[in-house]
Amino acid sequence: NAGVTQTPKFQVLKTGQSMTLQCAQDMNHEYMSWYRQDPGMGLRLIHYSVGAGITDQGEVPNGYNVSRSTTEDFPLRLLSAAPSQTSVYFCASSYSPGVNTEAFFGQGTRLTVV
Amino acid sequence: GESVGLHLPTLSVQEGDNSIINCAYSNSASDYFIWYKQESGKGPQFIIDIRSNMDKRQGQRVTVLLNKTVKHLSLQIAATQPGDSAVYFCAERVNSGYSTLTFGKGTMLLVSP
């Protein structure tokens, strides 16, 4: 059982480049989310999705786009990378946000923008 | 790259001691709380949860206490082991439709053999 899989694990981008962070889960979870983690800041919610075709903004959405065309996949797009987006990114999934279930996290993508 | 563990409050204990990690949450309407453990280079891992209609819940070597009066959550780890060394986060959820989790900044636990 793979759980939540994120790719790539590491990435270096130049300012202005675009890229997509991939996230896939094989648990048939409805709810998926993206967080960024910065030193001393904890985890901050970027975007989330409550099901295929439905997405919404979290606490820090600027500079990021998401889509949810299937239940399994929830990619995060950086349209024009900036040094302020240097961070560790985590994707998470849950069966449902309305049920008392914990979120399962991926292993993270460490992104550096130079 | 800079570790997410830098700039965090740190609790240092000896192997075999009991550890208590504290968390102050922000929203009196929060109805569900989770403790996560994050080891270096890994994603957060669920430890234990508690609903707001409870004040204590026990797991294997861990206990979570909830004091709604002062909006305080604590995680107690019994007989702490070197493998417990990690950053610990609390998270709260306000149940309002499609709810999301809000995470605390974390506490680093260092266990010495």
mmCIF file of C-alpha atoms in Angstrom:
data_model
loop_
_atom_site.group_PDB
_atom_site.id
_atom_site.type_symbol
_atom_site.label_atom_id
_atom_site.label_comp_id
_atom_site.label_asym_id
_atom_site.label_seq_id
_atom_site.Cartn_x
_atom_site.Cartn_y
_atom_site.Cartn_z
ATOM 1 C CA ASN A 1 0.000 0.000 0.000
ATOM 2 C CA ALA A 2 1.808 3.104 -1.272
ATOM 3 C CA GLY A 3 -0.304 5.705 0.606
ATOM 4 C CA VAL A 4 0.531 9.246 -0.507
ATOM 5 C CA THR A 5 3.299 9.541 -3.095
ATOM 6 C CA GLN A 6 5.005 12.806 -3.961
ATOM 7 C CA THR A 7 7.416 13.465 -6.799
ATOM 8 C CA PRO A 8 10.037 14.757 -7.124
ATOM 9 C CA LYS A 9 11.725 14.568 -3.705
ATOM 10 C CA PHE A 10 14.108 17.413 -4.503
ATOM 11 C CA GLN A 11 13.992 20.204 -7.082
ATOM 12 C CA VAL A 12 16.010 23.322 -7.852
ATOM 13 C CA LEU A 13 14.382 25.994 -10.002
ATOM 14 C CA LYS A 14 15.511 29.307 -11.363
ATOM 15 C CA THR A 15 13.390 32.371 -10.638
ATOM 16 C CA GLY A 16 10.596 32.600 -13.183
ATOM 17 C CA GLN A 17 10.556 28.925 -14.121
ATOM 18 C CA SER A 18 7.399 26.895 -13.824
ATOM 19 C CA MET A 19 6.927 23.362 -12.583
ATOM 20 C CA THR A 20 4.378 20.911 -11.249
ATOM 21 C CA LEU A 21 4.701 18.988 -8.001
ATOM 22 C CA GLN A 22 2.933 15.666 -8.292
ATOM 23 C CA CYS A 23 0.844 13.996 -5.605
ATOM 24 C CA ALA A 24 -1.018 10.706 -5.858
ATOM 25 C CA GLN A 25 -2.885 8.618 -3.288
ATOM 26 C CA ASP A 26 -4.195 5.079 -3.633
ATOM 27 C CA MET A 27 -6.563 5.059 -0.636
ATOM 28 C CA ASN A 28 -9.624 6.414 -2.472
ATOM 29 C CA HIS A 29 -9.596 9.475 -0.215
ATOM 30 C CA GLU A 30 -11.917 12.329 -1.091
ATOM 31 C CA TYR A 31 -9.947 15.051 0.612
ATOM 32 C CA MET A 32 -6.468 16.139 -0.494
ATOM 33 C CA SER A 33 -4.402 19.134 0.437
ATOM 34 C CA TRP A 34 -1.065 20.847 -0.077
ATOM 35 C CA TYR A 35 0.997 22.407 2.708
ATOM 36 C CA ARG A 36 4.271 24.223 2.771
ATOM 37 C CA GLN A 37 6.631 23.989 5.717
ATOM 38 C CA ASP A 38 9.139 26.701 6.515
ATOM 39 C CA PRO A 39 11.540 26.852 9.499
ATOM 40 C CA GLY A 40 9.716 27.957 12.627
ATOM 41 C CA MET A 41 6.397 28.345 10.756
ATOM 42 C CA GLY A 42 4.774 24.948 11.077
ATOM 43 C CA LEU A 43 2.619 23.677 8.220
ATOM 44 C CA ARG A 44 0.571 26.200 6.261
ATOM 45 C CA LEU A 45 -2.261 25.191 3.967
ATOM 46 C CA ILE A 46 -1.878 26.256 0.319
ATOM 47 C CA HIS A 47 -4.855 24.658 -1.467
ATOM 48 C CA TYR A 48 -7.205 21.801 -0.790
ATOM 49 C CA SER A 49 -9.768 19.690 -2.606
ATOM 50 C CA VAL A 50 -12.840 17.944 -1.223
ATOM 51 C CA GLY A 51 -13.306 15.779 -4.293
ATOM 52 C CA ALA A 52 -12.659 15.501 -8.017
ATOM 53 C CA GLY A 53 -13.411 18.791 -9.742
ATOM 54 C CA ILE A 54 -13.564 20.818 -6.490
ATOM 55 C CA THR A 55 -10.690 22.914 -5.155
ATOM 56 C CA ASP A 56 -10.386 25.831 -2.755
ATOM 57 C CA GLN A 57 -7.747 28.152 -1.368
ATOM 58 C CA GLY A 58 -6.027 27.749 1.937
ATOM 59 C CA GLU A 59 -4.012 30.181 4.017
ATOM 60 C CA VAL A 60 -1.204 30.895 1.507
ATOM 61 C CA PRO A 61 -2.510 30.289 -2.063
ATOM 62 C CA ASN A 62 -0.747 33.082 -3.961
ATOM 63 C CA GLY A 63 1.644 31.862 -6.662
ATOM 64 C CA TYR A 64 0.167 28.349 -6.760
ATOM 65 C CA ASN A 65 -2.523 26.662 -8.839
ATOM 66 C CA VAL A 66 -4.160 23.288 -8.382
ATOM 67 C CA SER A 67 -6.603 21.050 -10.199
ATOM 68 C CA ARG A 68 -8.315 17.778 -9.303
ATOM 69 C CA SER A 69 -9.345 15.872 -12.391
ATOM 70 C CA THR A 70 -9.275 12.461 -10.665
ATOM 71 C CA THR A 71 -9.727 11.237 -7.092
ATOM 72 C CA GLU A 72 -6.152 9.928 -7.037
ATOM 73 C CA ASP A 73 -4.135 12.927 -8.237
ATOM 74 C CA PHE A 74 -3.753 16.470 -6.932
ATOM 75 C CA PRO A 75 -0.879 18.322 -8.667
ATOM 76 C CA LEU A 76 0.434 21.675 -7.436
ATOM 77 C CA ARG A 77 1.650 24.122 -10.080
ATOM 78 C CA LEU A 78 4.080 26.963 -9.637
ATOM 79 C CA LEU A 79 3.535 29.267 -12.590
ATOM 80 C CA SER A 80 6.534 31.560 -12.085
ATOM 81 C CA ALA A 81 8.791 30.447 -9.261
ATOM 82 C CA ALA A 82 10.104 33.002 -6.766
ATOM 83 C CA PRO A 83 12.769 32.633 -4.051
ATOM 84 C CA SER A 84 9.990 33.082 -1.446
ATOM 85 C CA GLN A 85 8.614 29.731 -2.603
ATOM 86 C CA THR A 86 11.713 27.915 -1.402
ATOM 87 C CA SER A 87 10.218 25.486 1.082
ATOM 88 C CA VAL A 88 9.336 21.882 1.796
ATOM 89 C CA TYR A 89 5.979 20.936 0.306
ATOM 90 C CA PHE A 90 3.738 18.211 1.684
ATOM 91 C CA CYS A 91 0.690 16.656 0.148
ATOM 92 C CA ALA A 92 -1.877 15.033 2.448
ATOM 93 C CA SER A 93 -5.083 13.070 2.036
ATOM 94 C CA SER A 94 -8.019 12.095 4.259
ATOM 95 C CA TYR A 95 -11.106 9.974 3.750
ATOM 96 C CA SER A 96 -13.276 12.988 4.430
ATOM 97 C CA PRO A 97 -12.738 16.316 6.186
ATOM 98 C CA GLY A 98 -16.038 15.914 7.955
ATOM 99 C CA VAL A 99 -15.038 12.673 9.639
ATOM 100 C CA ASN A 100 -12.584 12.407 12.505
ATOM 101 C CA THR A 101 -9.842 10.803 10.457
ATOM 102 C CA GLU A 102 -6.236 11.813 10.415
ATOM 103 C CA ALA A 103 -4.478 13.087 7.345
ATOM 104 C CA PHE A 104 -1.905 10.868 5.695
ATOM 105 C CA PHE A 105 1.134 12.788 4.505
ATOM 106 C CA GLY A 106 3.569 12.189 1.697
ATOM 107 C CA GLN A 107 7.315 12.299 2.219
ATOM 108 C CA GLY A 108 7.636 15.850 0.954
ATOM 109 C CA THR A 109 9.269 17.757 -1.900
ATOM 110 C CA ARG A 110 12.156 20.031 -1.011
ATOM 111 C CA LEU A 111 12.097 22.955 -3.448
ATOM 112 C CA THR A 112 14.832 25.558 -3.809
ATOM 113 C CA VAL A 113 14.318 28.600 -6.027
ATOM 114 C CA VAL A 114 17.495 30.467 -6.924
ATOM 115 C CA GLY B 1 18.812 23.561 3.283
ATOM 116 C CA GLU B 2 17.748 24.827 6.692
ATOM 117 C CA SER B 3 16.098 22.237 8.900
ATOM 118 C CA VAL B 4 12.476 22.793 9.884
ATOM 119 C CA GLY B 5 13.634 22.003 13.413
ATOM 120 C CA LEU B 6 15.601 25.235 13.781
ATOM 121 C CA HIS B 7 14.030 28.072 15.814
ATOM 122 C CA LEU B 8 11.600 25.665 17.498
ATOM 123 C CA PRO B 9 11.111 25.249 21.226
ATOM 124 C CA THR B 10 13.128 22.239 22.313
ATOM 125 C CA LEU B 11 12.533 19.706 25.057
ATOM 126 C CA SER B 12 15.555 17.622 26.034
ATOM 127 C CA VAL B 13 15.016 14.495 28.124
ATOM 128 C CA GLN B 14 16.893 11.367 29.138
ATOM 129 C CA GLU B 15 15.904 7.963 27.863
ATOM 130 C CA GLY B 16 13.323 6.436 30.166
ATOM 131 C CA ASP B 17 11.947 9.773 31.382
ATOM 132 C CA ASN B 18 8.368 10.814 30.762
ATOM 133 C CA SER B 19 7.971 13.720 28.317
ATOM 134 C CA ILE B 20 5.249 16.343 28.215
ATOM 135 C CA ILE B 21 4.820 18.494 25.131
ATOM 136 C CA ASN B 22 2.399 21.391 25.306
ATOM 137 C CA CYS B 23 0.305 23.210 22.731
ATOM 138 C CA ALA B 24 -1.923 26.261 23.028
ATOM 139 C CA TYR B 25 -4.636 26.322 20.387
ATOM 140 C CA SER B 26 -6.298 29.398 19.050
ATOM 141 C CA ASN B 27 -9.971 28.765 18.300
ATOM 142 C CA SER B 28 -12.518 28.019 21.013
ATOM 143 C CA ALA B 29 -14.762 26.550 18.277
ATOM 144 C CA SER B 30 -12.231 23.823 17.433
ATOM 145 C CA ASP B 31 -13.766 20.401 17.938
ATOM 146 C CA TYR B 32 -11.022 17.983 16.978
ATOM 147 C CA PHE B 33 -7.307 17.850 17.697
ATOM 148 C CA ILE B 34 -4.447 15.729 16.421
ATOM 149 C CA TRP B 35 -0.848 15.230 17.466
ATOM 150 C CA TYR B 36 1.683 14.481 14.746
ATOM 151 C CA LYS B 37 5.304 13.347 14.890
ATOM 152 C CA GLN B 38 7.755 14.424 12.201
ATOM 153 C CA GLU B 39 11.152 12.807 11.935
ATOM 154 C CA SER B 40 13.937 14.490 10.035
ATOM 155 C CA GLY B 41 13.388 14.334 6.276
ATOM 156 C CA LYS B 42 9.958 12.724 6.548
ATOM 157 C CA GLY B 43 6.342 13.784 6.429
ATOM 158 C CA PRO B 44 4.225 14.205 9.575
ATOM 159 C CA GLN B 45 2.864 10.980 11.029
ATOM 160 C CA PHE B 46 -0.350 10.663 13.022
ATOM 161 C CA ILE B 47 0.150 9.813 16.722
ATOM 162 C CA ILE B 48 -3.154 10.317 18.510
ATOM 163 C CA ASP B 49 -6.310 12.404 18.270
ATOM 164 C CA ILE B 50 -8.998 13.664 20.632
ATOM 165 C CA ARG B 51 -12.437 15.186 20.195
ATOM 166 C CA SER B 52 -13.589 18.213 22.143
ATOM 167 C CA ASN B 53 -16.142 16.183 24.126
ATOM 168 C CA MET B 54 -13.264 14.336 25.806
ATOM 169 C CA ASP B 55 -10.536 15.584 28.147
ATOM 170 C CA LYS B 56 -8.177 12.618 27.985
ATOM 171 C CA ARG B 57 -7.323 9.863 25.570
ATOM 172 C CA GLN B 58 -4.658 7.182 25.859
ATOM 173 C CA GLY B 59 -2.734 5.250 23.270
ATOM 174 C CA GLN B 60 0.326 3.079 23.401
ATOM 175 C CA ARG B 61 2.824 5.015 25.597
ATOM 176 C CA VAL B 62 1.074 8.291 24.700
ATOM 177 C CA THR B 63 -1.678 10.269 26.379
ATOM 178 C CA VAL B 64 -3.334 13.431 25.139
ATOM 179 C CA LEU B 65 -4.956 15.832 27.579
ATOM 180 C CA LEU B 66 -7.353 18.582 26.531
ATOM 181 C CA ASN B 67 -8.238 21.587 28.672
ATOM 182 C CA LYS B 68 -10.871 23.574 26.819
ATOM 183 C CA THR B 69 -11.126 26.210 29.537
ATOM 184 C CA VAL B 70 -7.638 27.502 28.800
ATOM 185 C CA LYS B 71 -7.417 26.143 25.233
ATOM 186 C CA HIS B 72 -4.493 23.890 26.020
ATOM 187 C CA LEU B 73 -3.482 20.513 24.672
ATOM 188 C CA SER B 74 -0.662 18.309 25.906
ATOM 189 C CA LEU B 75 1.014 15.132 24.728
ATOM 190 C CA GLN B 76 2.544 12.861 27.322
ATOM 191 C CA ILE B 77 5.027 10.215 26.228
ATOM 192 C CA ALA B 78 5.852 7.551 28.778
ATOM 193 C CA ALA B 79 9.312 5.983 29.044
ATOM 194 C CA THR B 80 10.709 8.141 26.249
ATOM 195 C CA GLN B 81 13.048 6.375 23.839
ATOM 196 C CA PRO B 82 15.718 7.725 21.439
ATOM 197 C CA GLY B 83 13.384 6.830 18.575
ATOM 198 C CA ASP B 84 10.910 9.381 19.926
ATOM 199 C CA SER B 85 13.299 12.190 18.972
ATOM 200 C CA ALA B 86 11.394 14.280 16.437
ATOM 201 C CA VAL B 87 9.371 17.451 15.985
ATOM 202 C CA TYR B 88 5.845 17.193 17.406
ATOM 203 C CA PHE B 89 2.943 19.249 16.069
ATOM 204 C CA CYS B 90 -0.539 19.757 17.352
ATOM 205 C CA ALA B 91 -3.323 20.520 14.883
ATOM 206 C CA GLU B 92 -6.854 21.783 15.473
ATOM 207 C CA ARG B 93 -9.972 21.656 13.340
ATOM 208 C CA VAL B 94 -13.015 23.867 13.412
ATOM 209 C CA ASN B 95 -15.975 21.826 12.247
ATOM 210 C CA SER B 96 -17.699 24.149 9.827
ATOM 211 C CA GLY B 97 -18.609 22.316 6.664
ATOM 212 C CA TYR B 98 -15.459 21.382 4.792
ATOM 213 C CA SER B 99 -13.011 21.912 7.599
ATOM 214 C CA THR B 100 -9.269 22.175 7.410
ATOM 215 C CA LEU B 101 -6.564 21.583 9.983
ATOM 216 C CA THR B 102 -4.537 24.429 11.481
ATOM 217 C CA PHE B 103 -1.099 23.367 12.687
ATOM 218 C CA GLY B 104 0.962 24.696 15.541
ATOM 219 C CA LYS B 105 4.605 25.606 15.022
ATOM 220 C CA GLY B 106 5.949 22.466 16.655
ATOM 221 C CA THR B 107 8.237 21.390 19.488
ATOM 222 C CA MET B 108 11.449 19.480 19.013
ATOM 223 C CA LEU B 109 11.962 16.553 21.377
ATOM 224 C CA LEU B 110 15.548 15.380 21.887
ATOM 225 C CA VAL B 111 16.070 12.127 23.767
ATOM 226 C CA SER B 112 19.523 11.299 25.082
ATOM 227 C CA PRO B 113 20.517 7.675 25.676
#
